[in-house]
Amino acid sequence: MNLQYIGLKEINGPLIFLDNVKGIGFDEMVEIRLENGSVRHGRVVEITGDLAAILVFEGTRDLSLTNTVIKFNGKPMEIGLSKNVLGRVFNGIGSPIDDLGPVYVDEYRDINGEPLNPVSRLYPKNYINTGISSIDGLTTLIRGQKLPIFSGSGLPHNDLAVQIVKQAKLTGKDADKFAVIFAAMGVTNDVANYFRRSFEEAGVLDNVVMFLNLSNDPIIERLLTPRCALTTAEYLAYKHNMHILVVMTDMTAYCEALREFSSSKGEIPGRKGYPGYLYSDLASLFERAGIIKNAKGSVTQIPILTMPNDDITHPIPDLTGYITEGQIVLDRDLHRQGVYPPIGVLPSLSRLMKDGIGAGYTRKDHQPLMNQIFASYAKVMDARSLASVIGEDELSTTDKSYIQFGKYFEKHFISQGMINREIRETLDLGWKLLSIFPREELDRTDDKILDEFYNHEVAVSQFELNDDLIIKELSNEEN
Amino acid sequence: MNEVYSINGPVIKVKNAKNFKIMEKVFVGKQKLLGEVISINDDHTVIQVYESTTGLMRGEKVYNSGEAISAVLGPGLLGNIFDGIQRPLYSIFEANGAYIKPGTNVDCLDMKKTWNIKMKVKTGDYIRFGQIFAVVQETSLIEHRLLVPKNVIGEVIMAKPDGHYSLEDVVVQVKDKNDTIHNLSLYQKWPIKEPRPIAKRLPLTIPLVSGQRVIDTLFPIAKGGSAAVPGGFGTGKTMMQHQFAKWCDADIIVYIGCGERGNEMTQTLDEFTELIDPKSNKPLIERTVLIANTSNMPVAAREASIYTGITIAEYYRDMGYHVALMADSTSRWAEALREISGRLEEMPAEEGFPAYLPSRISQFYERAGYVNTLSDSSGSVSIVGAISPQGADFSEPVTQNTKRFVRAFWALDKELAYARHYAAINWNLSYSEYIGDLSKWYNKNISTDFLESRQRFITILAEENKLMEIVKLIGKDVLPDDQKLVLEIARVIRVGYLQQNAFHKDDTFVPLEKQLRMMKLILYLEKSASNILKEGKAFSLLQKSNIFEKIIKVKYDIPNDNLDMFEEYYKIIDESLSQIR
Ligand SMILES: Nc1ncnc2c1ncn2[C@@H]1O[C@H](COP(=O)(O)OP(=O)(O)OP(=O)(O)O)[C@@H](O)[C@H]1O
Ligand SMILES: [Mg+2]
């Protein structure tokens, strides 16, 4: 049923309106052919009687009421897929842009996907070793999880994403079953190239699919980019049993495109002008992460977003956090102090880790270590704010020990550069740092665990605390 | 014939239709998508569609059903998982595989399965709406009591013998005073937006015990009461609801995942199937009904999920059970209202929410209660609703309006969650208005010490709060020793009592008896320590004795089944303090 219409009734922002149309479906894809032969794509977003509103992804520039031919495709937007997409580069709506010609198509899939039935999901439990202490130790990434990076402009979220991809390569028999899908929305060419180069260096380029909607590409097209990427991910994961890591950046640009679409449609805006359905819309992307029964693959998502003004309560990070299974929050202060990766561990969280760590997965002391680090590091913050009022010298010995711990924790644990750490190293390091404290301060931890892992002497020698006045005071008091 | 005129997401309009009823169930288009009539005027009828409208065309037919959107009530609800419009997800899985496709038509309950029923009425009996006419063991845990449906009152003219029947079999016939014959089968339908009638509301005097210390001790909820759990993302709303669903002393749990994560529902399903209820030794799933309308499922069905859930809850209440309903999250439900309202171009009130938001919220919470049922027994529905305030800001409309209609408010706190103090319930912002009504119960069933100790705890925490203002300015060291002790005891209360580890085998659920003993032990420590200070000994000596840490760890070190061990701890306190003397 390929219906064609000539001419438009109205053009408004990214929307065009067509009158006297019959037999078209809601959400259907259309092709818009201009006089000069170029083709744009659109989607039916509202039908009122004979009037259809169509969203044009590439924008309405150069369109007039008379110079277009509209063809209705009779179905929602689809993308052609096969294993040959691996190693290829596409634009934001899934057309190849790497001069390697069209992709062989094994099957077409609707990019909107369908909601996964909760009873067909498998609860994710296998952890992915990223080699980064603050992630593996404190916000463990699980295969099939959606774990975003909340960043700010100028923070090294791209480096972190690349480091995760490089270091998270599966080893052993699953290694060739690993692929990365990279979806860029509104990022610069430099950023896209940086990712490309890094994948190349990591030797994974043949197992990468890139979907690029760069900052100078049509804005509304961004609404399709993550959907193309996730459809590809699902295809590879569930049809070819691959483990797919989807990196999507920058979700803020995606949300802005959605806002633009919504306002041009005249919808009642919600907070900060974003449409009321931003939550549902983001959920329709993020919920596509997971593992399903009867398939061996998995889809893990690392969406990256830049928080406007570093404000975590802004609707974009806020709604994202309500959907994703935790978040990794980058901290500008740590970044200023030269800490890399500057992960603010307190607001960061991985909700799926509890079932993927501990004996049999990582190590039995993982959970208690993590609880204690969070509790102790939270007190570091209290001690610091007190110090900022009364001065560090006036602090009690205990508070001083927290200041001390905070310093060493950030310097040795959080800050690790591009080094790849084994989980065992991360956990041991954590205990060494906690052992800076007198044992009584570790009030979250079982005695049994402390007997095995607490060792003040090692901490003293490792961090050369002997010369340190504070610790001397402390150990004197202990005797 | 009625035809689709306009389509805007889940909202469609039909022009010039006269024969629709408001709230009527309709089927839309070739795929027979499920929808509900939400407004009618002389020009057009507005329908919200519970499934994806992708591909729907103008001119497709809209079919009446003549009835309101209803829940199907009968045996087979327990242990099952449904979407927001009560379609069983297992059946959808069998029909469509991994994904949920629009237009999937499956029975809400298994119509083929037979149930072994025992009749409670015989020919010649006079029966009426709400009475029990037969019973069936629905799961090994729960006896399902079949209730006479609405508008039926009269004489039993036929009653089948005990035996195996399927849901649609007519097992009783009733003749009313107009000689109309009513057929009673094993199921009935009930419009989800209409509260089920009761005989009488009763005062709320019994707590819904959850085994969560901060709730049971500080901010309890009554059976038949309602509570709200607001909190930013990751503060522990879902965990709190799971803990309640697992451990609270209700007979039946209705758990609604409303616009939340798919994985969480999978986890609930897995866990509840595995977890054995300590009281009955049966898997928890046998007393649980799950409703999962996750965030990526159609938004109109999300709106319905809350009503489907509460209707099922009321149905079991009417059998004489205590039902606890968890709704995670009511904010997603409110947002569904907002989204539909926006598509209808209604005039928005606060933050884009429709003006009728407060009345919808109140209607929902009004359906909680402790009642005398129409079958002369008593039962209750308690509601625990999670709220996901935007930006974790409690001044937003959903939190504010919910606060007006619930009497327990458990405010989750980002700072506590960041420090991994769970349950992250902020004791300064939270409250329970039930405590007065429940005091008699605590005094009689636990001990008069319970509420006294509770009061002392609250006083200490309030004192700590005041002292912290000073400490924030000048540090702890300058405080006099007795105030240092207050801070230390407050820490013991916070870390050793209020904080509770949901992943620890003993700490995950703590009986009231142990809660009382823990409180008394902590207060004994307070008293003994303060005596030491009065004797002129320095606070630093107390601290060095390590006794505070020992008491903090009592929650882990004394197993729930060996409460006698508390006696040892009194000795430990005495001993370690005597060494200071
Ligand atoms: N009682 C608890 N014991 C231990 N850990 C907890 C507890 N409560 C919460 N947590 C931790 O906090 C995490 C987040 O909790 P939860 O998923 O309940 O948050 P939420 O408030 O429902 O968030 P959202 O609004 O995003 O759904 C959990 O994954 C768990 O790690
Ligand atoms: Mg939650």
mmCIF file of N, CA and C in Angstrom, chain B residues 214-220 431-432 435-436 442 448-461 497 516 519 523:
data_model
loop_
_atom_site.group_PDB
_atom_site.id
_atom_site.type_symbol
_atom_site.label_atom_id
_atom_site.label_comp_id
_atom_site.label_asym_id
_atom_site.label_seq_id
_atom_site.Cartn_x
_atom_site.Cartn_y
_atom_site.Cartn_z
ATOM 1 N N VAL B 214 12.459 0.691 61.863
ATOM 2 C CA VAL B 214 12.137 2.117 61.841
ATOM 3 C C VAL B 214 10.638 2.314 61.615
ATOM 4 N N ILE B 215 10.021 1.385 60.908
ATOM 5 C CA ILE B 215 8.574 1.489 60.691
ATOM 6 C C ILE B 215 7.811 1.047 61.938
ATOM 7 N N ASP B 216 8.027 -0.195 62.338
ATOM 8 C CA ASP B 216 7.245 -0.747 63.446
ATOM 9 C C ASP B 216 7.417 0.075 64.715
ATOM 10 N N THR B 217 8.631 0.533 64.954
ATOM 11 C CA THR B 217 8.876 1.241 66.198
ATOM 12 C C THR B 217 8.518 2.715 66.091
ATOM 13 N N LEU B 218 9.041 3.387 65.084
ATOM 14 C CA LEU B 218 8.861 4.836 65.059
ATOM 15 C C LEU B 218 7.610 5.281 64.303
ATOM 16 N N PHE B 219 7.390 4.714 63.133
ATOM 17 C CA PHE B 219 6.320 5.247 62.281
ATOM 18 C C PHE B 219 5.402 4.143 61.775
ATOM 19 N N PRO B 220 4.694 3.472 62.664
ATOM 20 C CA PRO B 220 3.925 2.303 62.243
ATOM 21 C C PRO B 220 2.730 2.664 61.362
ATOM 22 N N TYR B 431 6.503 10.763 59.720
ATOM 23 C CA TYR B 431 5.575 10.710 60.839
ATOM 24 C C TYR B 431 4.567 9.598 60.642
ATOM 25 N N SER B 432 3.911 9.237 61.746
ATOM 26 C CA SER B 432 2.774 8.336 61.654
ATOM 27 C C SER B 432 1.700 8.846 62.594
ATOM 28 N N ILE B 435 -0.060 6.212 65.643
ATOM 29 C CA ILE B 435 0.536 5.704 66.875
ATOM 30 C C ILE B 435 -0.452 5.743 68.045
ATOM 31 N N GLY B 436 -1.235 6.815 68.164
ATOM 32 C CA GLY B 436 -2.203 6.913 69.260
ATOM 33 C C GLY B 436 -3.202 5.760 69.227
ATOM 34 N N TYR B 442 -0.071 -2.167 71.264
ATOM 35 C CA TYR B 442 1.323 -2.386 71.666
ATOM 36 C C TYR B 442 1.398 -2.708 73.160
ATOM 37 N N THR B 448 4.119 -2.592 77.811
ATOM 38 C CA THR B 448 3.989 -1.145 77.971
ATOM 39 C C THR B 448 5.341 -0.471 77.780
ATOM 40 N N ASP B 449 6.410 -1.271 77.937
ATOM 41 C CA ASP B 449 7.747 -0.698 77.732
ATOM 42 C C ASP B 449 7.978 -0.269 76.290
ATOM 43 N N PHE B 450 7.221 -0.858 75.401
ATOM 44 C CA PHE B 450 7.524 -0.631 73.986
ATOM 45 C C PHE B 450 7.405 0.851 73.637
ATOM 46 N N LEU B 451 6.241 1.412 73.931
ATOM 47 C CA LEU B 451 6.042 2.801 73.541
ATOM 48 C C LEU B 451 6.863 3.756 74.395
ATOM 49 N N GLU B 452 7.115 3.351 75.663
ATOM 50 C CA GLU B 452 7.982 4.188 76.496
ATOM 51 C C GLU B 452 9.384 4.258 75.912
ATOM 52 N N SER B 453 9.888 3.096 75.552
ATOM 53 C CA SER B 453 11.236 3.071 74.972
ATOM 54 C C SER B 453 11.258 3.871 73.671
ATOM 55 N N ARG B 454 10.190 3.700 72.901
ATOM 56 C CA ARG B 454 10.096 4.432 71.639
ATOM 57 C C ARG B 454 10.196 5.925 71.903
ATOM 58 N N GLN B 455 9.445 6.393 72.919
ATOM 59 C CA GLN B 455 9.454 7.812 73.219
ATOM 60 C C GLN B 455 10.853 8.279 73.591
ATOM 61 N N ARG B 456 11.546 7.434 74.380
ATOM 62 C CA ARG B 456 12.902 7.795 74.797
ATOM 63 C C ARG B 456 13.808 7.896 73.563
ATOM 64 N N PHE B 457 13.660 6.963 72.654
ATOM 65 C CA PHE B 457 14.442 7.001 71.412
ATOM 66 C C PHE B 457 14.212 8.316 70.674
ATOM 67 N N ILE B 458 12.941 8.674 70.573
ATOM 68 C CA ILE B 458 12.613 9.900 69.831
ATOM 69 C C ILE B 458 13.246 11.107 70.507
ATOM 70 N N THR B 459 13.196 11.110 71.840
ATOM 71 C CA THR B 459 13.789 12.226 72.574
ATOM 72 C C THR B 459 15.290 12.304 72.309
ATOM 73 N N ILE B 460 15.951 11.165 72.379
ATOM 74 C CA ILE B 460 17.405 11.167 72.164
ATOM 75 C C ILE B 460 17.730 11.666 70.757
ATOM 76 N N LEU B 461 16.961 11.191 69.758
ATOM 77 C CA LEU B 461 17.233 11.614 68.384
ATOM 78 C C LEU B 461 16.995 13.112 68.214
ATOM 79 N N TYR B 497 20.174 0.431 65.356
ATOM 80 C CA TYR B 497 18.745 0.141 65.427
ATOM 81 C C TYR B 497 17.989 0.551 64.169
ATOM 82 N N LEU B 516 11.783 -4.758 70.802
ATOM 83 C CA LEU B 516 11.665 -4.276 72.172
ATOM 84 C C LEU B 516 12.943 -4.541 72.960
ATOM 85 N N MET B 519 15.733 -2.244 71.993
ATOM 86 C CA MET B 519 15.547 -0.898 72.542
ATOM 87 C C MET B 519 15.938 -0.863 74.006
ATOM 88 N N LEU B 523 18.843 1.298 75.860
ATOM 89 C CA LEU B 523 18.531 2.261 76.918
ATOM 90 C C LEU B 523 19.221 1.887 78.235
#
